[in-house]
Coordinates of N, CA and C in Angstrom, one line a residue:
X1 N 30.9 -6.2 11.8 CA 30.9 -5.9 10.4 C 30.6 -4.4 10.3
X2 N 31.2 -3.8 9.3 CA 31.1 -2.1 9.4 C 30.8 -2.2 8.1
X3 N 29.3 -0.8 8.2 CA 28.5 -0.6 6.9 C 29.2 0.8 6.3
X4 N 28.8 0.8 5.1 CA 29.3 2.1 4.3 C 28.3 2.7 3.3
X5 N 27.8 3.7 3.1 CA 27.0 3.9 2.5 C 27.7 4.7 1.5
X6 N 27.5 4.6 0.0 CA 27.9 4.7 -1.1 C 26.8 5.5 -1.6
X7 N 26.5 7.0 -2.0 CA 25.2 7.6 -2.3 C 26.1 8.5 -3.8
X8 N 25.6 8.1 -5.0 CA 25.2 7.9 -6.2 C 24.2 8.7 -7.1
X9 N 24.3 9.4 -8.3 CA 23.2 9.5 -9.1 C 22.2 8.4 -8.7
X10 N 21.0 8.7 -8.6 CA 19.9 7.7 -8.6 C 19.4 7.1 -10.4
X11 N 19.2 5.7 -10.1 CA 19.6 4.8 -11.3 C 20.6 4.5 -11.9
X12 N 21.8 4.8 -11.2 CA 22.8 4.3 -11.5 C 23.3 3.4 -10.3
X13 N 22.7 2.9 -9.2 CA 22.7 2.4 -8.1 C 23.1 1.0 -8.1
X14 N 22.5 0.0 -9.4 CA 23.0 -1.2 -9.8 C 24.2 -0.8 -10.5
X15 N 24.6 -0.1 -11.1 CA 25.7 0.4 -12.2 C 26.6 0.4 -10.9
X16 N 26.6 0.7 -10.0 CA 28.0 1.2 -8.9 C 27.8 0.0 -8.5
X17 N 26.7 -0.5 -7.6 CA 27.5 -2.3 -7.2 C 28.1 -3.3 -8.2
X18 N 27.6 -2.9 -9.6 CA 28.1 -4.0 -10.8 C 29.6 -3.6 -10.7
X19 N 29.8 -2.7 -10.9 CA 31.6 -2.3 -11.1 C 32.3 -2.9 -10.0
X20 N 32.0 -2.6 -8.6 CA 32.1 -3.0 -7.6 C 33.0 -4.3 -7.6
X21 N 31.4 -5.3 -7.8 CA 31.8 -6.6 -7.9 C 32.8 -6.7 -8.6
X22 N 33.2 -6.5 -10.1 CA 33.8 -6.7 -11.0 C 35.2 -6.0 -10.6
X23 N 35.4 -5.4 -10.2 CA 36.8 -4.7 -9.8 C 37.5 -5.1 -8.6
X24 N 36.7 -5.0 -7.5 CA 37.1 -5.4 -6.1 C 37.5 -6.8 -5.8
X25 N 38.4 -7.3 -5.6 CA 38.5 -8.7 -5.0 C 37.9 -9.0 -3.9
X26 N 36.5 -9.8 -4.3 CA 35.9 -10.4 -2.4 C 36.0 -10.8 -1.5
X27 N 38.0 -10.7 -1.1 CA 38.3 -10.8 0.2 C 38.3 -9.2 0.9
X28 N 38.1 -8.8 -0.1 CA 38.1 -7.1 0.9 C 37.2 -6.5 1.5
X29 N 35.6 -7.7 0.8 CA 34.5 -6.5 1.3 C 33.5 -8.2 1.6
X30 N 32.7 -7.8 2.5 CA 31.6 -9.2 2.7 C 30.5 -9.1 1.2
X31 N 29.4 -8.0 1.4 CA 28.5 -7.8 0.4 C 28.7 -6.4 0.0
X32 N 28.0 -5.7 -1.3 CA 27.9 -4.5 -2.4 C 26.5 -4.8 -2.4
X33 N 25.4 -3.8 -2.4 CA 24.0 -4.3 -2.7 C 23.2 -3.1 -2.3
X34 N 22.2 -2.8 -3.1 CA 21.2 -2.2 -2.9 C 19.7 -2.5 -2.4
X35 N 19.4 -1.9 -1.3 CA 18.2 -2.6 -0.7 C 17.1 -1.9 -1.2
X36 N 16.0 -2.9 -1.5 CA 15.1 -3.0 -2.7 C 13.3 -3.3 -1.6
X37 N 12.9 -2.8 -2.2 CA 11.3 -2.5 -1.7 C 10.1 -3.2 -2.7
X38 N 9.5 -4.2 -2.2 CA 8.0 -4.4 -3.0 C 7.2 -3.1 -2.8
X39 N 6.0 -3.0 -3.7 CA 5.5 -2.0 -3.8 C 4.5 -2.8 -4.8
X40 N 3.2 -2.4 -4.7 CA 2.0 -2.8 -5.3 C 1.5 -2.1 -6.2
X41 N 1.2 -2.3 -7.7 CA 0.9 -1.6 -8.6 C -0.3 -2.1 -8.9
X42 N -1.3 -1.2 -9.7 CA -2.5 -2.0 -10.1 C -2.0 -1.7 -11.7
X43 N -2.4 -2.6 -12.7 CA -2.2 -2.4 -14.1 C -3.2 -3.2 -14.6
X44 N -4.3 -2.4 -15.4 CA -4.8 -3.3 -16.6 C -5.7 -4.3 -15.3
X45 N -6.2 -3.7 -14.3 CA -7.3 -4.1 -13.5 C -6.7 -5.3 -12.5
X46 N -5.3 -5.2 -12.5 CA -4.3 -6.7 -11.8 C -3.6 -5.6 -10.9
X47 N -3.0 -6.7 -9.4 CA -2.3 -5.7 -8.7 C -1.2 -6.6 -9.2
X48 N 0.5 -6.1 -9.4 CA 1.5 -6.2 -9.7 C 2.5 -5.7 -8.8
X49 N 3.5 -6.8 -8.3 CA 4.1 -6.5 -8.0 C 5.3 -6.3 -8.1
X50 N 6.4 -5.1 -7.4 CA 7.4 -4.8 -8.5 C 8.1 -4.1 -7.8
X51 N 9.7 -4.5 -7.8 CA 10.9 -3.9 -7.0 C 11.4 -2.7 -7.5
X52 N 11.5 -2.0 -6.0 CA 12.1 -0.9 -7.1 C 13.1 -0.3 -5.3
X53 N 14.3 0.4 -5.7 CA 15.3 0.9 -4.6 C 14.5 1.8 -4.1
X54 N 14.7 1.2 -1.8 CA 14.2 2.0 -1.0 C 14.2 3.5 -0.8
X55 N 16.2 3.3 -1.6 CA 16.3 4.9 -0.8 C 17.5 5.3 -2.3
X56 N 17.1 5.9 -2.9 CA 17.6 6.4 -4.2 C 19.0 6.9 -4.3
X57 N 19.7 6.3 -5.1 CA 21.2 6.7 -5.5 C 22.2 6.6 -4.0
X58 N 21.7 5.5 -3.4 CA 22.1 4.3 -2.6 C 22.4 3.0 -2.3
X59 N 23.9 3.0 -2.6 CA 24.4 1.5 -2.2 C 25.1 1.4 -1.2
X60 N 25.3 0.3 -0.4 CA 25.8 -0.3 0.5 C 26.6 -1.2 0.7
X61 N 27.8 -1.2 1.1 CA 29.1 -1.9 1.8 C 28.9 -2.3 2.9
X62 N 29.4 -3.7 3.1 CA 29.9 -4.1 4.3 C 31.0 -4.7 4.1
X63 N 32.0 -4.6 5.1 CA 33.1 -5.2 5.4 C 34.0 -5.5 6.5
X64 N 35.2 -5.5 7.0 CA 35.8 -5.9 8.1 C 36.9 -5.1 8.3
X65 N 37.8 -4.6 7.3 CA 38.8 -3.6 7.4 C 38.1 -2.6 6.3
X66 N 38.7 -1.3 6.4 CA 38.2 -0.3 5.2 C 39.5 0.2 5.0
X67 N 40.7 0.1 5.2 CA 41.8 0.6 4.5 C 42.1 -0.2 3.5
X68 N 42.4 -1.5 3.1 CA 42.9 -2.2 1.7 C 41.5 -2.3 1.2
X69 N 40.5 -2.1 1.5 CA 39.5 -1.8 0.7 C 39.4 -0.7 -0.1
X70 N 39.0 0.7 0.9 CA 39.4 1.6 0.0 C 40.6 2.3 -1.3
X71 N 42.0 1.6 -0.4 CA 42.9 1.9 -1.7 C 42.4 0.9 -2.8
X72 N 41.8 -0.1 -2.8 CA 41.7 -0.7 -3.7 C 40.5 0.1 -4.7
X73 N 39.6 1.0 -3.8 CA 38.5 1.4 -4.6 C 39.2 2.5 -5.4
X74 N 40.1 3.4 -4.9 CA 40.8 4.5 -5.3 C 41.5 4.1 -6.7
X75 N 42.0 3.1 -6.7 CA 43.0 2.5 -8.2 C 42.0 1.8 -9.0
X76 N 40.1 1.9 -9.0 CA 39.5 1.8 -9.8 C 38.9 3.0 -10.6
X77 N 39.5 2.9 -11.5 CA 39.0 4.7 -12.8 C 38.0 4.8 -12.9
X78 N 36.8 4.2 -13.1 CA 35.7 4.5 -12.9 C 35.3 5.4 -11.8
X79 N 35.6 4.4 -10.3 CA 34.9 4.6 -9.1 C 35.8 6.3 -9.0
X80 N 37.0 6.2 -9.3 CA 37.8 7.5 -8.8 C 37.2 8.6 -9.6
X81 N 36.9 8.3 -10.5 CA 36.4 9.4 -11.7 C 35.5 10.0 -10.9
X82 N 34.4 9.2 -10.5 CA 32.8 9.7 -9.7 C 33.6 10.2 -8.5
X83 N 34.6 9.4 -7.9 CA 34.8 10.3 -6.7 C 35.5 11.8 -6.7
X84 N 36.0 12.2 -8.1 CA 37.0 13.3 -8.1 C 35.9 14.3 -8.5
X85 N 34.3 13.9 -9.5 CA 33.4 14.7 -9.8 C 32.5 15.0 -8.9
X86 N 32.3 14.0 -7.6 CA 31.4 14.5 -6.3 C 30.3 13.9 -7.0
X87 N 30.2 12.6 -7.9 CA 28.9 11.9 -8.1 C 29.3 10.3 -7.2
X88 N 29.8 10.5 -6.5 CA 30.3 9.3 -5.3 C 30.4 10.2 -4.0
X89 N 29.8 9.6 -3.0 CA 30.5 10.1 -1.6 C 30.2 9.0 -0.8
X90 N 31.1 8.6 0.2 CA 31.2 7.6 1.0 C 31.0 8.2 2.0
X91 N 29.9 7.7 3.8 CA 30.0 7.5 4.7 C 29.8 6.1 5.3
X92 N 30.0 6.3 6.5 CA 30.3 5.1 7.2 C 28.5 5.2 8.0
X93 N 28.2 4.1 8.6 CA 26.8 3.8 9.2 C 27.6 3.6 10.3
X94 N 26.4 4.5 11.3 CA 25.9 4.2 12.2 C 25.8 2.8 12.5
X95 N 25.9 2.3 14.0 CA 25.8 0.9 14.1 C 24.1 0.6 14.1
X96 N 23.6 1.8 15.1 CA 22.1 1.3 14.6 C 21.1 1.4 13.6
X97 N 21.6 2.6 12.4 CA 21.2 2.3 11.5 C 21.5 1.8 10.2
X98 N 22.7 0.4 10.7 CA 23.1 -0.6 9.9 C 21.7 -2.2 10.7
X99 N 21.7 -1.7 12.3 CA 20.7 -2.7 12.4 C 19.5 -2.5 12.3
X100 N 18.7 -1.0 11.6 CA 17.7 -0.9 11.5 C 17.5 -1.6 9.7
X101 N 17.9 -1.4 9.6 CA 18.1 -1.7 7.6 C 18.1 -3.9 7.6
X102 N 19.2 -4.0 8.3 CA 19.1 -5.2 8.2 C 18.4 -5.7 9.1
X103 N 17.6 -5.1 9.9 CA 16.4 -6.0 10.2 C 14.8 -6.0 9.6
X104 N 15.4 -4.7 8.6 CA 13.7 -5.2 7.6 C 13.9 -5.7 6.4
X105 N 15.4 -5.5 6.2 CA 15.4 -6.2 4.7 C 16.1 -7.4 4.7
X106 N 16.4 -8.2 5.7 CA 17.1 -9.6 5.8 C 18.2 -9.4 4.4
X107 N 18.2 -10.8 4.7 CA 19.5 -11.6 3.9 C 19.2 -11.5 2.7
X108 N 18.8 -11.2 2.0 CA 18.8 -10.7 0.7 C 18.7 -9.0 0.3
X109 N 17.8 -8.7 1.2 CA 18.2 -7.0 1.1 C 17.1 -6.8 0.5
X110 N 16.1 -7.2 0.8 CA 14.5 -6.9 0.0 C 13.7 -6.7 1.1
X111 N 13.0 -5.5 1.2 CA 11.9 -5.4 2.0 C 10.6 -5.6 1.7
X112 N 9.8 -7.6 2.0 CA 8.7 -7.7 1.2 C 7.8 -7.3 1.9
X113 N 6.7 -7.2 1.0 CA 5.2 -6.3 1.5 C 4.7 -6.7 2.7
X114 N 4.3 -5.9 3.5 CA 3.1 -6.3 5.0 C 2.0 -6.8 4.9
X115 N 1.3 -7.7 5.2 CA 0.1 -7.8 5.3 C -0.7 -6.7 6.5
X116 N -1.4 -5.8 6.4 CA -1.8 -5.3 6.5 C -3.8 -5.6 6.6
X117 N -4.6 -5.8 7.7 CA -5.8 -5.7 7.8 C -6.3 -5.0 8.7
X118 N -7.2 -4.2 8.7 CA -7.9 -2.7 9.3 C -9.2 -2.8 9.3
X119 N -9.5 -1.6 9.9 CA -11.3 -1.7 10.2 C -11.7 -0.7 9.0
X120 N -12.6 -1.0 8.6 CA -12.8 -0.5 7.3 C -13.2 1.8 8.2
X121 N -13.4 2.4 7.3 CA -14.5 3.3 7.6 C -13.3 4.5 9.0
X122 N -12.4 3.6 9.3 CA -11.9 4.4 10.7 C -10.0 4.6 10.4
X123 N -9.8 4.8 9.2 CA -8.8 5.6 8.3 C -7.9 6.6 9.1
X124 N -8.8 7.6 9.8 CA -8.5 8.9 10.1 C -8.6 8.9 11.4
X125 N -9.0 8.4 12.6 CA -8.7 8.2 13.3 C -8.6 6.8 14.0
X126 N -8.2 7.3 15.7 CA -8.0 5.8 16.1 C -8.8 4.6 16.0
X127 N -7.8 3.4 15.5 CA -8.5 2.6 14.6 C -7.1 0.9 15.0
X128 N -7.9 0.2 15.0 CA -6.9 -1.4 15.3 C -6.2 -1.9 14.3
X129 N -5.4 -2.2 14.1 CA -4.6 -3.1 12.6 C -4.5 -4.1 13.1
X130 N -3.7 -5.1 12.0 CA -3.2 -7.0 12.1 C -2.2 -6.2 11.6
X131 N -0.8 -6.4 11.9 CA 0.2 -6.2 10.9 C 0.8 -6.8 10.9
X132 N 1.3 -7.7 9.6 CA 2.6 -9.2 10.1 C 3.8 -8.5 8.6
X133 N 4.7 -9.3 8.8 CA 5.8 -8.5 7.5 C 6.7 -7.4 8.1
X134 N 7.9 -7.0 8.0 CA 8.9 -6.0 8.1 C 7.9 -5.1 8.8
X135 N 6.7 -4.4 8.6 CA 6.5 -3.5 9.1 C 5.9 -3.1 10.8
X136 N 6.1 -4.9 10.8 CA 6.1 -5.2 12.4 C 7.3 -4.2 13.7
X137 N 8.4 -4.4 12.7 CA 9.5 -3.5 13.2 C 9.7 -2.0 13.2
X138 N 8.7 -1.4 12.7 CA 8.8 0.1 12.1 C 7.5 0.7 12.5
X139 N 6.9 -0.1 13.7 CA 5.6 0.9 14.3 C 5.6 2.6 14.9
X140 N 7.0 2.4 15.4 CA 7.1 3.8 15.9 C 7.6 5.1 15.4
X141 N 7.5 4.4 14.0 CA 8.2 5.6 13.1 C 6.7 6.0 12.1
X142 N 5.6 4.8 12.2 CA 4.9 5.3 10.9 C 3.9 6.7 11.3
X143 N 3.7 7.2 10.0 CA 2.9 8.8 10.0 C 1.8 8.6 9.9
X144 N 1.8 7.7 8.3 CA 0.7 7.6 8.0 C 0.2 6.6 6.8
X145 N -1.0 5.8 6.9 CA -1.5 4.6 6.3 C -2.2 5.4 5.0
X146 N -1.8 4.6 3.7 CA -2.4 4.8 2.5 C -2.8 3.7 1.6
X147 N -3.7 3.1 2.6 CA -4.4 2.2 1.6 C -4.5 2.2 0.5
X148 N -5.4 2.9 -0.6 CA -5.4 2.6 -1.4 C -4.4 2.9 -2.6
X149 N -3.0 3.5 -1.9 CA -1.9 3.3 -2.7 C -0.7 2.1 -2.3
X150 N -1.7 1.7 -1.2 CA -1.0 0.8 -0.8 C 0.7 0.4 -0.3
X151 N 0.9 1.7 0.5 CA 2.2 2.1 1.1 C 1.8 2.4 2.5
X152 N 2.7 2.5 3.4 CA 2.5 3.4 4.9 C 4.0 4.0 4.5
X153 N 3.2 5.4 4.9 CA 4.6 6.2 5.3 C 5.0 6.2 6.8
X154 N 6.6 6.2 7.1 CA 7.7 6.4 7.6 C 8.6 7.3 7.4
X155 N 8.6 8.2 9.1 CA 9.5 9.3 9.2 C 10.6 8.7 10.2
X156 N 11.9 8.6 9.6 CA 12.5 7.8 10.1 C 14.1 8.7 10.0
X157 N 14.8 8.9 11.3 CA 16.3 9.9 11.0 C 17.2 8.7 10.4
X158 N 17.8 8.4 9.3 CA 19.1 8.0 8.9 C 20.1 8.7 8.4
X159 N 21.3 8.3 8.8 CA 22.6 8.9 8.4 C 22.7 10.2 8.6
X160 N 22.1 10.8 9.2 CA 22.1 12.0 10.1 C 21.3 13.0 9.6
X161 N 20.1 12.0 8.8 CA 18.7 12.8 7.7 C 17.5 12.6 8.4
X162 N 17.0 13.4 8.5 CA 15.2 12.7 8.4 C 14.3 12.5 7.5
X163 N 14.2 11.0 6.9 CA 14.0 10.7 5.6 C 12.3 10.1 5.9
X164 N 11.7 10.4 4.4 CA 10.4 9.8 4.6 C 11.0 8.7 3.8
X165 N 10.3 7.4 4.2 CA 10.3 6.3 4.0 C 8.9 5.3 3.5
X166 N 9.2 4.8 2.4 CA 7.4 4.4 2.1 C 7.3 2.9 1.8
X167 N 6.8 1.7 2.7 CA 7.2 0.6 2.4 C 5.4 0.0 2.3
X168 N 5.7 -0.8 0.9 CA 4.3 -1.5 0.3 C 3.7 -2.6 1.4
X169 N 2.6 -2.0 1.6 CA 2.1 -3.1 1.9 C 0.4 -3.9 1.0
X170 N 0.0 -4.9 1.9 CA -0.4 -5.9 0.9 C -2.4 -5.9 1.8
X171 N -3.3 -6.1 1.2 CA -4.2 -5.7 1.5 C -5.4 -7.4 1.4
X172 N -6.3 -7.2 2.1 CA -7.1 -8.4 1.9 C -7.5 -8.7 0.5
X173 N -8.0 -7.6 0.2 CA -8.0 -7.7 -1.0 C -7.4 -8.2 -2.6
X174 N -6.2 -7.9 -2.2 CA -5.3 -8.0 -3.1 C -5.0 -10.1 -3.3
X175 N -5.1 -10.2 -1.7 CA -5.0 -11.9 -1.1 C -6.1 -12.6 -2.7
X176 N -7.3 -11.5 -2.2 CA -8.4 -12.3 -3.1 C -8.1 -12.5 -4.5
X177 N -7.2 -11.2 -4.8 CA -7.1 -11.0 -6.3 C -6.0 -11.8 -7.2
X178 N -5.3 -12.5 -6.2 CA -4.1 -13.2 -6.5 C -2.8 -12.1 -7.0
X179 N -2.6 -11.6 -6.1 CA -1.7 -10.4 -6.9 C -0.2 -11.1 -7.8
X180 N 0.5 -10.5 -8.4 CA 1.5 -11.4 -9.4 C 2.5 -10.6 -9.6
X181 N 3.8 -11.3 -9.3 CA 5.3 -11.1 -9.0 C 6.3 -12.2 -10.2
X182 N 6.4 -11.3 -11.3 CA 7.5 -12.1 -11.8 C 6.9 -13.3 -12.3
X183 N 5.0 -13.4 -12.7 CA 4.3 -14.3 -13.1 C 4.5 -15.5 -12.0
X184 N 4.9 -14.9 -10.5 CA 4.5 -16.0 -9.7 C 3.4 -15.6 -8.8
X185 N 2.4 -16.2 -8.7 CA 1.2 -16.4 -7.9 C 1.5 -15.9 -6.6
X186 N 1.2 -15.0 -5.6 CA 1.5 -14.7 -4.8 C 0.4 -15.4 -3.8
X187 N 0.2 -16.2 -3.2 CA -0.6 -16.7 -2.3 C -1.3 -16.6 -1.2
X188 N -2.3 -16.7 -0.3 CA -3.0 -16.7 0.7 C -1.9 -17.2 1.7
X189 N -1.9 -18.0 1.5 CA -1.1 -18.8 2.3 C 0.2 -18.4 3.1
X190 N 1.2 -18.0 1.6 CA 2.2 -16.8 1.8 C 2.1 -16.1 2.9
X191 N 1.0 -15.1 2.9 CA 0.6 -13.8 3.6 C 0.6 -14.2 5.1
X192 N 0.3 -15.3 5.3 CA -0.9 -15.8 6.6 C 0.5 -16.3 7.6
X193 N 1.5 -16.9 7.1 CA 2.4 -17.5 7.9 C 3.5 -16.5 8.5
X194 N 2.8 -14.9 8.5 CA 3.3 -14.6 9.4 C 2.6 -14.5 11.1
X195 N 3.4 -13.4 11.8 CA 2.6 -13.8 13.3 C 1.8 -12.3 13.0
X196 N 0.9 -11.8 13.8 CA 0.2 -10.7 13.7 C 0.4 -10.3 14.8
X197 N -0.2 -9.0 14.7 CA 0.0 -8.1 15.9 C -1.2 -6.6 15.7
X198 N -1.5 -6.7 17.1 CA -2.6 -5.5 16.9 C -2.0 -4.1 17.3
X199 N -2.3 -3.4 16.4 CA -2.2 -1.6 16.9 C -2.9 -0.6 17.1
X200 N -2.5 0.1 18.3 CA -3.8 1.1 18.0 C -3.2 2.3 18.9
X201 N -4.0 3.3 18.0 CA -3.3 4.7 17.7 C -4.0 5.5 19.2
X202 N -3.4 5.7 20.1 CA -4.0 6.8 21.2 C -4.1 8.1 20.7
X203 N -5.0 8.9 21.7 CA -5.3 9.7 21.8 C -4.5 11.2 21.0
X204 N -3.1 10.8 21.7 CA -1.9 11.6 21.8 C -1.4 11.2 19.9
X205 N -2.2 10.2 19.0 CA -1.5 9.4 17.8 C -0.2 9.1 18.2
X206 N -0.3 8.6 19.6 CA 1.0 7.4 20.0 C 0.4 5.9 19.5
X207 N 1.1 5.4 19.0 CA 0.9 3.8 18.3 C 1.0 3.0 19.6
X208 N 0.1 2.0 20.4 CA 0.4 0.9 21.1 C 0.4 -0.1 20.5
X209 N 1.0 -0.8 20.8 CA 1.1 -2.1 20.4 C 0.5 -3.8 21.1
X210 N 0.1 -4.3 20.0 CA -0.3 -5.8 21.4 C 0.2 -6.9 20.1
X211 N 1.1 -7.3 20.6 CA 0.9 -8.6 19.9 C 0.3 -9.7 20.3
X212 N 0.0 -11.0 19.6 CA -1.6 -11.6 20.2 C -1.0 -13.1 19.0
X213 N 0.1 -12.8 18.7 CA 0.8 -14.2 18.6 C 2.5 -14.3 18.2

């Protein structure tokens, strides 16, 4: 399957896969989609949770041929319009950074929050984590933990960029506080059924890893 990245005014990101769908016959392309990030908010003394696009004025194609796809995109006025103004540009992905993407955001294309547990007090230097969730996959890219905004940053090269990358994660606390998605209960439970894994930062702030289930 060959990826295509579609990069767009930012917030108009659903606007380009909606047309998409709507114009394109779905024998020409598999999926149109934008991959989407939890992120933890606090509001009004509640943490909240809430999607919002990983990588801005970014959509994504996959498909199997790209020639009757494309003339097909070319005889859409819309899409041609953005492409003749340079508010559309098409590249093709990399193979590995079509499998880096789809292996944190699965089959839906959502990257949900990490559970995340740490030693209190040891922030700043080397220090052990639990980490279960997507961010199991992205240990050797991260810079740096931000608890209390509840993100870890990622420096990570895509598409031939080196992009910071910031993916939410979810805190013991939050477990306690019942955090809330779409007025659904987000659970203990939820959190726990993933597997864990310990890290710890050497000397050199090289990340080792142990996993321990």
């Amino acid at each position: 399957m060959l990826w295509y990245l579609l990069r767009t005014w930012h917030g108009r990101e659903e606007d380009l896969a909606g047309e998409i769908r709507r114009t394109v016959p779905p024998y020409l392309y598999k999926e149109v989609f934008v991959i989407c990030n939890q992120r933890i908010w606090r509001r009004q003394g509640r943490s909240i949770v809430r999607l919002e696009p990983l990588f801005k004025g970014c959509v994504f194609l996959t498909c199997e041929k790209t020639e009757p796809l494309f003339r097909r995109l070319e005889q859409v006025p819309a899409i041609s319009r953005l492409i003749a103004t340079g508010s559309l540009s098409v590249f093709p992905l990399r193979e590995e950074d079509a499998r880096f993407l789809d292996q944190i955001s699965g089959k839906d294309h959502v990257i949900r929050l990490s559970h995340v547990l740490h030693e209190e007090g040891k922030e700043d230097g080397p220090c052990i984590y639990k980490i279960s969730g997507p961010l199991e996959d992205c240990l050797d890219y991260v810079e740096k933990f931000q608890f209390g905004k509840r993100f870890v940053k990622l420096s990570k090269r895509l598409w031939g960029e080196d992009l910071a990358i910031y993916l939410g994660i979810l805190l013991k606390e939050d477990l306690a506080r019942k955090i809330l998605y779409e007025n659904i209960t987000v659970s203990v439970e939820m959190a726990e059924r993933y597997a864990l894994m310990k890290i710890q930062k050497d000397s050199k702030g090289k990340w080792i890893k142990y996993r321990i289930s």
